[in-house]
Amino acid sequence: MTRFADFHKRSISDRDGFWAEQAALIDWHKPFEQVCDYSHPPFAKWFVGGQTNLCHNAVDRHLATRADQNALIFVSTETEQERVYSFRELHAEVQRMAACLLDLGVKKGDRVLVYMPMIPEAAFAMLACTRIGAIHSVVFGGFASGSLASRIEDATPTVVVSADAGSRGGKVVAYKPLLDEALRLSSHKPGKVLMVDRGLSPFQRVADRDVDYAPLREKHLKTEVPCVWVDSTHPSYTLYTSGTTGKPKGVQRDTGGYAVALAASMKHIFQGQAGETYFSASDIGWVVGHSYIIYGPLIAGMATIMYEGLPIRPDAGIWWSLVEKYKVSLMFTAPTAVRVLKKHDAALLTKYDLSSLRTLFLAGEPLDEPTAQWIAQGLGKPVIDNYWQTETGWPILTIANGVEKAPTKFGSPGFAMYGYDVKLLDDATGKELTEPNQKGVLVIEGPLPPGCMQTVWRDDERFINTYWKTIPGRLVYSTFDWGIRDADGYYFILGRTDDVINVAGHRLGTREIEESISSHPAVAEVAVVGVADQLKGQVAMAFVVVKDAGSIPDDAAKLKLEGDIMKTVDGQLGAVARPARVRFVTALPKTRSGKLLRRAIQAVCEQRDPGDLTTIEDPSALQQIRDLL
Ligand code: PRX
């Protein structure tokens, strides 16, 4: 593997030369003057002086060559709808949405919060924002009022774009009441709410605030809204993600660096060709949806499938039927989804013509070997794992067959991608680990490559303090993941170093869940840990000390309170954050200085050795948890 090794080496040693070449993969309105300005580390500015537009690169620039080719393919097995938009039609719809946003007073640099199910209007809204230089902030539709309110408060949007409802497994999930409650909770009040009415769930309109999309769109059927050329460093979006504290961080992304990074990844990693179809079965509420449902494939001139529904409805062959129907060449999903399919008939994998499909990419959580084997054999296609984060926007570790074909190794996402100067640090000494097979914290030496987060939205200090630390003479970004590198340069990811858990590919902070549970009036104290789960990778487990032990005299009372607490979490954060179980104890294991021993609780739950317990204040607290299990 010398070609990739050289490619990677050059991306670090001749950073500017390397990325200047990659920058030619997108259209620039005004050429950049400087490739990377890293004069104020850890802040990196990419393609300084250049002007471009994400929406132009995703949509407009394809009109000359592929206006009538498929661009957006919407499939809903929830509402039995299917609709294909060509690049020309997508261009028209994005302009209509952009005209509506302008009508509602959105200006360049304003935030627009998008709280929507997986419908085409959500894609139009994202592209319309970047078209006019507004900053979108998509909030996952599975989040409830509390999560939504904290994001509205932080993003301070001018407009919220939403819909009456989503649907999951045939059940309508009303969004509007959750949004109304979030807007009531939030101290920031957006001027307007633009509502897409799918006719799924009747809703109340607030006078002077709520505007229906359909009639406003009618007014703008012919309105032309040109792309606003923005500086390469102009923020394109923020996307909130969980960390150690209860307050989610707004990951802020630029424009030019992101467009270049995605275009490069489509070429070197995913190997997508213009005119082909990409199917990323994720959600626009997550980073995979931003990079590889919307922007990446469209920038590459590919059609992208936006799928609303479960992978097993009407049956577990639905995805493969779409691969056949739309001649999908690349597919992307999370290991959890494959583990769900694995419970169904493997014959469904081969029932359809999959000759168009080249590769299945998986990301978001550890890929276990049985799952990888099952799907690779079942499909008879290569499976490529890739490791990255909301913060980075595109893969840190994988293999790049577009540069040089490389073998995959079970249990490893692959090696460091170009642009990422990946290192492992010893947790205790902070020193770099250079020998193979040593376990350390996976870090990236600054600057982060194009496409990665610029900062935490409106909180530079938090960006610096959360992610960066100095090791002799160098500044490194922490991924908060444990890793090991073997002698061939392949990394193995061993889980998070912080209190982030990964439930069915959804990243959640245990602190957020604890805060939500604490708000229940019966709860005195709570600890939430992630526990290994066969299907979901991890699930959240809550251990609660109640204020009045007499309030749960028997098992029936405990079961009722458990249900009540789960409802609290559902209502505030959403069902994705609901713990699998809430168990009651009389004390939580803590150190003598009062720190919760979450790791020890987690180890006990996973039947592992809890390790050094010399600092524990009351060993019986841990024993209680052991006895419960
Ligand atoms: O712990 C790592 C895990 O997911 C975290 C990032 O989650 P999120 O911000 O939602 O971004 C997902 C983008 C694909 C990481 O810190 N993770 C992600 N991919 C993998 C993974 N763990 C193991 N293997 C992976 N391929």
XYZ file of C-alpha atoms and ligand atoms in Angstrom:
655
model
C 0.000 0.000 0.000
C 2.386 2.657 -1.056
C 0.037 4.764 -3.125
C -2.318 5.503 -0.247
C 0.571 5.882 2.184
C 2.095 8.524 -0.090
C -1.279 10.162 -0.582
C -1.770 10.384 3.172
C 1.771 11.528 3.830
C 1.452 14.314 1.318
C -1.878 15.446 2.796
C 0.007 16.186 6.020
C 3.456 17.261 4.812
C 2.225 19.287 1.822
C -1.143 20.147 3.300
C -1.788 23.213 1.202
C -0.710 21.643 -2.079
C -2.812 18.575 -1.401
C -5.997 20.431 -0.525
C -5.593 22.993 -3.290
C -5.838 20.059 -5.696
C -8.915 18.651 -3.962
C -10.514 22.099 -4.078
C -10.730 21.766 -7.861
C -13.493 19.186 -7.323
C -15.999 21.958 -6.616
C -17.053 25.229 -8.233
C -15.688 28.464 -6.848
C -17.265 31.842 -7.571
C -14.089 33.549 -6.456
C -10.829 31.637 -6.109
C -9.261 31.383 -2.653
C -6.056 33.186 -1.781
C -4.850 30.968 1.023
C -5.497 27.235 1.438
C -5.284 27.033 5.208
C -4.932 29.779 7.764
C -3.840 28.156 11.003
C -2.408 31.293 12.549
C -4.824 31.093 15.490
C -4.833 27.457 16.488
C -6.910 25.438 17.081
C -9.103 27.471 14.706
C -8.445 26.507 11.105
C -9.770 28.583 8.221
C -9.922 26.753 4.907
C -9.754 28.300 1.446
C -9.549 31.833 2.772
C -10.666 34.563 0.398
C -12.597 32.118 -1.744
C -16.316 32.373 -2.335
C -18.667 29.556 -3.149
C -22.089 28.148 -2.263
C -23.037 24.660 -1.077
C -26.403 24.638 -2.811
C -24.815 25.717 -6.070
C -22.387 22.810 -5.862
C -25.117 20.352 -4.898
C -27.753 21.472 -7.378
C -27.179 24.325 -9.822
C -23.861 23.232 -11.232
C -25.400 19.977 -12.443
C -28.115 21.671 -14.476
C -25.954 22.099 -17.535
C -25.137 18.411 -17.812
C -27.817 16.440 -15.962
C -30.917 18.582 -15.421
C -33.265 15.721 -16.237
C -31.452 13.039 -14.299
C -32.733 11.913 -10.919
C -31.563 14.027 -8.004
C -33.830 13.328 -5.047
C -35.796 10.109 -4.741
C -38.304 10.209 -1.920
C -39.743 6.918 -0.726
C -42.068 6.621 2.245
C -43.301 3.221 3.294
C -45.154 5.063 6.042
C -47.446 7.070 3.770
C -47.070 4.924 0.638
C -45.572 7.825 -1.304
C -42.844 7.776 -3.867
C -41.663 10.822 -5.772
C -38.635 11.420 -7.921
C -37.219 14.924 -8.447
C -34.796 15.591 -11.261
C -32.049 18.147 -10.734
C -34.239 20.632 -12.616
C -37.198 19.954 -10.335
C -35.050 20.000 -7.227
C -33.648 23.333 -8.346
C -37.178 24.701 -8.731
C -38.361 23.400 -5.358
C -35.314 24.677 -3.523
C -35.876 28.128 -5.014
C -39.536 28.059 -3.941
C -38.537 27.153 -0.408
C -35.799 29.808 -0.467
C -38.318 32.399 -1.654
C -40.624 31.472 1.240
C -37.787 31.834 3.744
C -36.856 35.224 2.316
C -40.518 36.202 2.471
C -40.516 35.348 6.162
C -37.565 37.635 6.740
C -34.633 35.218 6.737
C -31.363 36.964 5.916
C -27.834 35.767 5.284
C -26.322 34.501 8.533
C -29.722 33.985 10.201
C -30.416 30.572 11.643
C -33.284 28.441 10.417
C -34.186 25.503 12.616
C -35.496 22.471 10.753
C -37.574 20.028 12.808
C -38.950 17.637 10.252
C -39.561 14.051 9.313
C -37.815 12.508 6.312
C -39.768 14.314 3.614
C -38.514 16.161 0.529
C -39.378 19.554 2.042
C -36.731 18.914 4.696
C -34.098 18.581 1.973
C -35.496 21.651 0.195
C -35.259 23.605 3.448
C -31.627 22.635 4.063
C -30.594 23.455 0.501
C -32.669 26.649 0.504
C -30.819 27.824 3.592
C -27.362 27.277 2.182
C -28.589 28.835 -1.067
C -29.323 32.151 0.635
C -26.479 31.996 3.144
C -28.734 31.190 6.092
C -27.457 28.662 8.621
C -29.600 25.584 9.066
C -29.849 23.701 12.278
C -31.637 20.412 11.823
C -33.016 18.809 14.964
C -33.692 15.068 14.793
C -37.444 14.441 14.557
C -37.198 11.819 17.291
C -36.276 14.458 19.864
C -39.004 15.861 22.080
C -39.786 19.327 23.483
C -36.987 19.639 26.022
C -34.204 18.742 23.569
C -35.798 20.908 20.922
C -36.192 23.872 23.293
C -32.525 23.846 24.334
C -31.492 23.830 20.673
C -33.900 26.661 19.785
C -32.506 28.652 22.676
C -28.915 28.153 21.583
C -29.418 28.566 17.829
C -31.832 31.530 18.176
C -33.442 30.886 14.773
C -35.399 33.529 12.871
C -37.654 30.852 11.430
C -38.485 27.249 12.314
C -39.487 24.923 9.485
C -41.568 21.990 10.624
C -44.384 19.650 9.677
C -47.585 18.398 11.226
C -46.254 14.928 11.813
C -43.903 12.100 11.092
C -44.808 8.447 11.042
C -43.033 5.422 12.428
C -44.076 1.842 11.922
C -47.448 3.030 10.646
C -48.094 5.179 13.712
C -48.456 8.935 13.255
C -46.131 10.945 15.481
C -47.418 14.498 15.814
C -44.581 17.047 15.686
C -46.501 20.270 16.073
C -47.547 19.861 19.731
C -43.914 19.059 20.607
C -42.762 22.133 18.716
C -45.399 24.334 20.372
C -44.296 23.102 23.780
C -40.622 23.661 22.898
C -41.395 27.211 21.776
C -43.241 27.785 25.046
C -40.240 26.510 27.037
C -37.639 28.437 25.062
C -36.778 32.008 26.028
C -35.996 32.684 22.369
C -39.081 33.036 20.187
C -38.555 32.755 16.430
C -40.613 35.203 14.412
C -42.214 32.633 12.145
C -42.915 28.932 11.950
C -43.246 27.542 8.429
C -45.496 24.499 8.499
C -45.596 21.712 5.955
C -49.016 20.131 6.279
C -48.859 16.473 5.273
C -52.446 15.952 6.293
C -51.402 13.376 8.870
C -52.292 15.195 12.057
C -54.558 18.260 12.352
C -52.812 21.093 14.196
C -53.480 24.491 15.733
C -52.004 27.551 14.082
C -50.726 30.384 16.224
C -51.864 33.651 14.646
C -49.078 35.888 13.310
C -46.518 33.151 13.851
C -47.452 29.991 11.984
C -47.471 30.083 8.201
C -48.592 27.257 5.931
C -46.016 26.232 3.365
C -48.303 25.118 0.517
C -50.077 28.475 -0.131
C -46.860 30.445 0.306
C -45.088 28.116 -2.130
C -47.915 28.700 -4.638
C -47.102 32.399 -4.521
C -43.501 31.649 -5.431
C -43.861 29.029 -8.147
C -41.876 31.199 -10.513
C -39.723 33.194 -8.115
C -36.048 32.914 -8.927
C -33.676 33.001 -6.012
C -30.043 33.089 -7.070
C -27.351 31.509 -4.915
C -25.727 33.972 -2.550
C -21.966 33.664 -2.863
C -20.526 33.382 0.592
C -17.020 33.293 1.960
C -15.565 29.823 2.187
C -15.518 30.247 5.972
C -19.171 31.305 6.183
C -21.038 28.848 8.448
C -23.314 26.536 6.493
C -24.953 24.824 9.441
C -24.888 23.890 13.056
C -25.771 20.430 14.295
C -26.164 19.696 17.978
C -24.471 16.734 19.512
C -24.018 15.281 22.964
C -20.918 15.364 25.084
C -19.992 15.034 28.707
C -22.151 17.835 30.050
C -25.913 17.970 29.843
C -25.899 20.850 27.382
C -25.584 19.753 23.739
C -22.934 21.452 21.634
C -23.695 23.213 18.374
C -21.125 21.817 15.963
C -20.494 24.603 13.439
C -19.454 23.780 9.890
C -18.052 26.077 7.210
C -18.995 26.176 3.520
C -15.948 25.777 1.255
C -14.001 23.309 3.371
C -17.082 21.137 3.813
C -17.902 21.121 0.101
C -14.334 20.167 -0.792
C -14.114 17.501 1.918
C -17.354 15.884 0.795
C -16.441 16.012 -2.877
C -13.070 14.429 -2.086
C -14.651 11.712 0.057
C -17.152 10.862 -2.682
C -14.231 10.304 -4.996
C -11.573 8.670 -2.853
C -13.639 6.804 -0.253
C -17.113 6.147 -1.622
C -16.236 6.097 -5.306
C -19.569 7.516 -6.409
C -20.068 8.458 -10.046
C -22.346 11.224 -11.308
C -25.562 9.754 -12.658
C -25.564 6.845 -10.194
C -27.776 6.440 -7.139
C -26.719 6.619 -3.507
C -28.927 5.243 -0.749
C -28.062 6.322 2.735
C -30.562 4.870 5.168
C -30.012 7.377 7.922
C -31.889 10.483 9.021
C -31.303 14.131 8.166
C -31.263 14.789 11.918
C -27.843 13.138 12.153
C -24.533 14.017 10.594
C -24.665 11.044 8.215
C -27.858 12.538 6.804
C -26.209 15.926 6.285
C -23.078 14.580 4.632
C -24.305 11.456 2.887
C -28.020 11.849 2.244
C -27.990 15.475 1.176
C -24.707 17.170 0.378
C -22.163 14.462 -0.519
C -24.134 12.541 -3.141
C -25.639 15.678 -4.699
C -22.276 17.424 -4.903
C -21.062 14.330 -6.753
C -23.986 14.603 -9.190
C -25.596 11.434 -7.879
C -29.246 10.802 -7.154
C -29.920 10.340 -3.467
C -32.680 8.305 -1.850
C -34.510 9.814 1.082
C -36.326 6.996 2.839
C -39.027 7.419 5.457
C -39.815 4.134 7.117
C -38.463 1.113 8.903
C -36.021 -1.346 7.309
C -38.498 -4.188 7.956
C -41.780 -2.758 6.668
C -43.598 -4.015 4.648
C -40.890 -6.659 5.029
C -37.156 -6.876 5.591
C -36.553 -6.860 1.847
C -37.702 -3.261 1.346
C -34.219 -1.725 1.082
C -33.045 -4.300 -1.425
C -36.179 -3.786 -3.488
C -35.204 -0.107 -3.680
C -31.674 -1.048 -4.682
C -33.151 -3.013 -7.568
C -35.732 -0.397 -8.542
C -33.394 2.613 -8.495
C -30.200 0.787 -9.438
C -28.459 1.885 -6.271
C -24.701 1.592 -6.556
C -23.678 2.665 -3.042
C -25.449 2.096 0.187
C -24.778 3.476 3.671
C -26.334 2.572 7.004
C -25.531 1.721 10.628
C -24.666 -1.724 12.026
C -27.801 -1.599 14.203
C -30.004 -1.661 11.131
C -28.158 -4.730 9.871
C -28.625 -6.437 13.229
C -32.352 -5.746 12.877
C -32.372 -7.302 9.391
C -30.437 -10.269 10.711
C -33.474 -11.360 12.701
C -35.363 -11.787 9.432
C -35.153 -14.174 6.534
C -31.711 -13.961 4.896
C -33.323 -15.000 1.596
C -34.721 -11.455 1.370
C -31.178 -10.244 0.760
C -30.992 -12.089 -2.521
C -34.607 -11.877 -3.640
C -33.881 -8.745 -5.682
C -31.454 -7.904 -8.435
C -28.531 -6.290 -6.640
C -26.210 -6.186 -9.633
C -25.984 -2.374 -9.482
C -24.784 -2.388 -5.861
C -21.021 -2.159 -5.417
C -20.483 -1.503 -1.723
C -22.281 -1.258 1.581
C -20.798 1.324 3.944
C -21.496 1.090 7.656
C -20.763 3.683 10.336
C -21.832 5.216 13.590
C -21.039 2.467 16.086
C -18.753 -0.537 16.398
C -19.318 -3.137 13.695
C -19.176 -6.598 15.200
C -17.748 -9.418 13.157
C -20.860 -11.672 13.004
C -22.933 -8.752 11.695
C -20.309 -7.817 9.116
C -19.966 -11.435 7.967
C -23.706 -12.005 7.764
C -24.415 -9.011 5.573
C -21.311 -9.327 3.394
C -22.089 -12.971 2.667
C -25.825 -12.415 2.359
C -25.405 -9.653 -0.210
C -22.260 -10.995 -1.777
C -20.898 -7.432 -1.704
C -17.995 -5.748 0.046
C -18.808 -4.108 3.368
C -16.735 -1.115 4.424
C -16.805 0.206 7.969
C -16.021 3.868 8.536
C -15.397 5.732 11.754
C -16.051 9.432 12.294
C -18.034 11.922 14.327
C -20.543 14.741 14.052
C -17.568 16.984 14.712
C -15.566 15.790 11.699
C -18.344 15.530 9.100
C -16.606 12.801 7.079
C -14.626 9.619 7.780
C -11.506 9.716 9.959
C -10.772 6.014 9.661
C -11.756 3.720 6.814
C -10.190 2.456 3.613
C -9.979 4.544 0.462
C -10.366 2.195 -2.478
C -10.583 5.205 -4.770
C -6.926 5.890 -4.035
C -5.719 2.347 -3.673
C -7.590 -0.875 -3.103
C -6.946 -2.133 0.399
C -8.137 -5.136 2.365
C -10.555 -4.702 5.262
C -9.974 -6.270 8.656
C -12.806 -7.460 10.825
C -13.276 -5.260 13.855
C -11.366 -2.348 12.360
C -12.843 0.587 10.439
C -9.462 0.918 8.712
C -6.588 3.373 8.740
C -6.259 7.148 9.041
C -7.736 9.003 6.091
C -5.854 11.712 4.188
C -5.878 15.014 6.046
C -6.169 13.372 9.457
C -2.941 13.212 11.429
C -4.196 10.537 13.828
C -2.299 9.605 16.970
C -2.860 7.575 20.096
C -2.065 9.094 23.458
C -1.380 7.339 26.698
C -4.202 8.382 29.006
C -2.055 8.583 32.120
C 1.090 10.278 30.784
C -0.374 12.116 27.786
C 2.534 10.820 25.697
C 2.150 9.574 22.158
C 2.025 5.789 21.793
C 4.142 4.775 18.842
C 4.327 1.007 19.235
C 1.656 -1.210 17.675
C -1.167 -2.692 19.754
C -1.111 -0.159 22.557
C -4.377 1.233 23.854
C -4.730 4.985 23.966
C -7.009 7.938 23.326
C -7.450 8.624 19.636
C -6.483 12.206 18.855
C -5.914 14.255 15.717
C -3.103 16.747 15.518
C -4.297 20.188 14.411
C -5.305 21.621 12.090
C -8.349 19.473 11.522
C -8.782 18.930 7.768
C -11.445 20.711 5.694
C -15.030 19.782 6.509
C -14.496 19.393 10.240
C -16.106 21.614 12.855
C -14.989 25.232 12.915
C -15.980 25.806 16.507
C -18.819 25.302 18.940
C -21.605 27.671 17.901
C -21.046 30.986 19.651
C -18.708 29.382 22.169
C -15.064 29.369 21.076
C -13.958 28.785 24.652
C -15.987 25.627 24.868
C -14.506 24.408 21.584
C -10.992 24.902 22.923
C -11.650 23.554 26.393
C -13.688 20.556 25.336
C -11.662 19.193 22.488
C -8.112 20.480 22.511
C -5.089 19.843 24.582
C -1.416 20.478 24.262
C 1.101 17.722 24.240
C 4.699 18.912 24.149
C 4.792 21.465 21.370
C 1.640 20.272 19.665
C -2.080 20.862 19.827
C -4.312 17.819 19.481
C -8.059 17.305 19.087
C -9.534 14.513 21.191
C -12.116 12.209 19.672
C -12.974 10.888 23.156
C -12.594 7.381 21.782
C -10.222 4.669 22.924
C -8.290 3.041 20.144
C -5.560 0.590 19.246
C -3.420 0.592 16.096
C -1.953 -2.601 14.737
C 1.350 -3.009 12.935
C -0.356 -2.382 9.552
C -1.789 0.954 10.663
C -5.358 -0.327 11.102
C -7.182 1.096 14.089
C -9.633 -0.644 16.389
C -12.133 1.524 18.276
C -12.768 0.462 21.858
C -15.496 2.854 22.982
C -15.783 6.335 24.428
C -13.622 7.808 27.147
C -16.440 10.126 28.271
C -20.089 9.785 29.242
C -21.390 9.526 25.706
C -23.265 6.372 24.789
C -24.307 5.025 21.432
C -27.794 3.533 21.296
C -28.689 2.013 17.937
C -26.254 4.409 16.266
C -27.774 7.411 18.081
C -25.284 9.407 20.091
C -26.617 10.365 23.504
C -25.133 11.926 26.615
C -25.830 10.026 29.836
C -25.833 13.394 31.640
C -28.715 14.651 29.529
C -30.705 11.563 30.452
C -29.768 11.954 34.115
C -30.894 15.577 34.100
C -34.205 14.606 32.592
C -34.773 11.811 35.131
C -33.798 14.148 37.980
C -36.641 16.450 37.023
C -39.117 13.756 38.090
C -40.424 14.813 41.518
C -39.852 11.396 43.124
C -36.181 11.214 42.171
C -33.442 12.173 44.618
C -30.406 10.903 42.709
C -29.732 9.075 39.498
C -26.907 7.471 37.543
C -27.251 6.497 33.892
C -24.770 4.208 32.177
C -24.531 2.592 28.760
C -24.685 -1.176 28.829
C -23.724 -3.488 25.967
C -26.736 -4.766 24.045
C -26.889 -7.438 21.349
C -29.205 -5.498 19.068
C -28.659 -1.808 19.768
C -24.953 -1.902 20.555
C -25.664 -0.145 23.842
C -28.732 0.741 25.881
C -29.118 3.245 28.701
C -29.662 1.843 32.204
C -30.803 4.125 35.003
C -30.271 3.606 38.723
C -32.427 5.828 40.865
C -32.530 6.716 44.535
C -36.025 7.967 45.379
C -36.730 10.793 47.812
C -39.120 8.719 49.859
C -38.397 4.996 49.968
C -41.910 4.443 51.296
C -43.318 5.659 47.978
C -42.358 2.386 46.293
C -43.525 -0.228 48.774
C -43.788 -3.111 46.327
C -42.929 -4.285 42.820
C -46.131 -2.880 41.355
C -45.280 0.588 42.687
C -41.746 0.276 41.328
C -43.026 -0.715 37.924
C -45.394 2.233 37.889
C -42.667 4.697 38.873
C -40.332 3.177 36.288
C -43.003 3.789 33.644
C -43.547 7.345 34.898
C -39.841 8.129 34.728
C -39.631 6.720 31.221
C -42.532 8.950 30.227
C -40.689 11.953 31.630
C -37.695 11.154 29.430
C -39.930 10.505 26.408
C -41.623 13.864 26.886
C -38.449 15.878 27.406
C -35.811 14.213 25.267
C -37.708 11.739 23.121
C -38.072 7.978 23.051
C -34.533 7.530 21.645
C -33.151 8.583 25.017
C -35.491 6.416 27.115
C -33.546 4.060 29.378
C -34.136 0.362 28.807
C -34.692 -0.066 32.543
C -34.974 2.140 35.607
C -33.877 0.264 38.725
C -34.240 1.485 42.282
C -31.452 1.466 44.850
C -30.972 3.111 48.241
C -27.529 4.493 47.431
C -25.311 5.056 44.382
C -21.654 4.054 44.348
C -19.508 7.163 44.746
C -15.970 8.065 45.596
C -15.256 9.585 48.977
C -15.185 12.966 47.287
C -18.708 12.375 45.990
C -18.020 11.516 42.343
C -20.373 8.996 40.807
C -18.581 5.786 39.818
C -20.351 5.343 36.491
C -17.599 3.127 35.072
C -17.895 0.723 37.985
C -21.684 0.588 37.576
C -21.273 -0.054 33.870
C -18.730 -2.819 34.498
C -21.041 -4.530 36.981
C -23.945 -4.290 34.531
C -21.784 -5.895 31.854
C -20.541 -8.525 34.308
C -17.002 -7.256 34.085
C -14.531 -6.588 36.832
C -15.209 -3.030 38.113
C -11.467 -2.496 38.611
C -9.874 -0.407 41.332
C -12.452 0.411 44.005
C -10.151 1.754 46.685
C -11.789 5.178 46.524
C -15.353 3.905 46.856
C -17.203 5.311 49.824
C -19.786 2.589 50.348
C -19.075 -0.762 48.646
C -22.577 -1.989 49.505
C -23.970 0.486 46.954
C -22.286 -1.437 44.155
C -23.314 -4.722 45.705
C -26.966 -3.575 45.575
C -26.664 -3.106 41.818
C -25.017 -6.500 41.466
C -27.851 -8.102 43.448
C -30.488 -6.381 41.315
C -29.041 -7.854 38.145
O -17.650 6.527 19.520
C -17.546 6.716 18.137
C -18.769 6.115 17.462
O -19.703 7.177 17.342
C -19.144 8.400 17.806
C -19.578 9.536 16.929
O -20.975 9.549 16.802
P -21.684 10.678 15.945
O -21.213 12.008 16.386
O -23.140 10.412 16.004
O -21.155 10.505 14.478
C -21.412 9.371 13.717
C -20.789 9.529 12.352
C -20.722 8.242 11.595
C -17.659 8.175 17.776
O -16.981 9.037 18.662
N -18.481 5.590 16.117
C -18.770 6.172 14.936
N -18.425 5.363 13.902
C -17.882 4.256 14.448
C -17.907 4.391 15.859
N -17.408 3.449 16.670
C -16.879 2.346 16.107
N -16.832 2.143 14.778
C -17.322 3.061 13.903
N -17.272 2.853 12.589
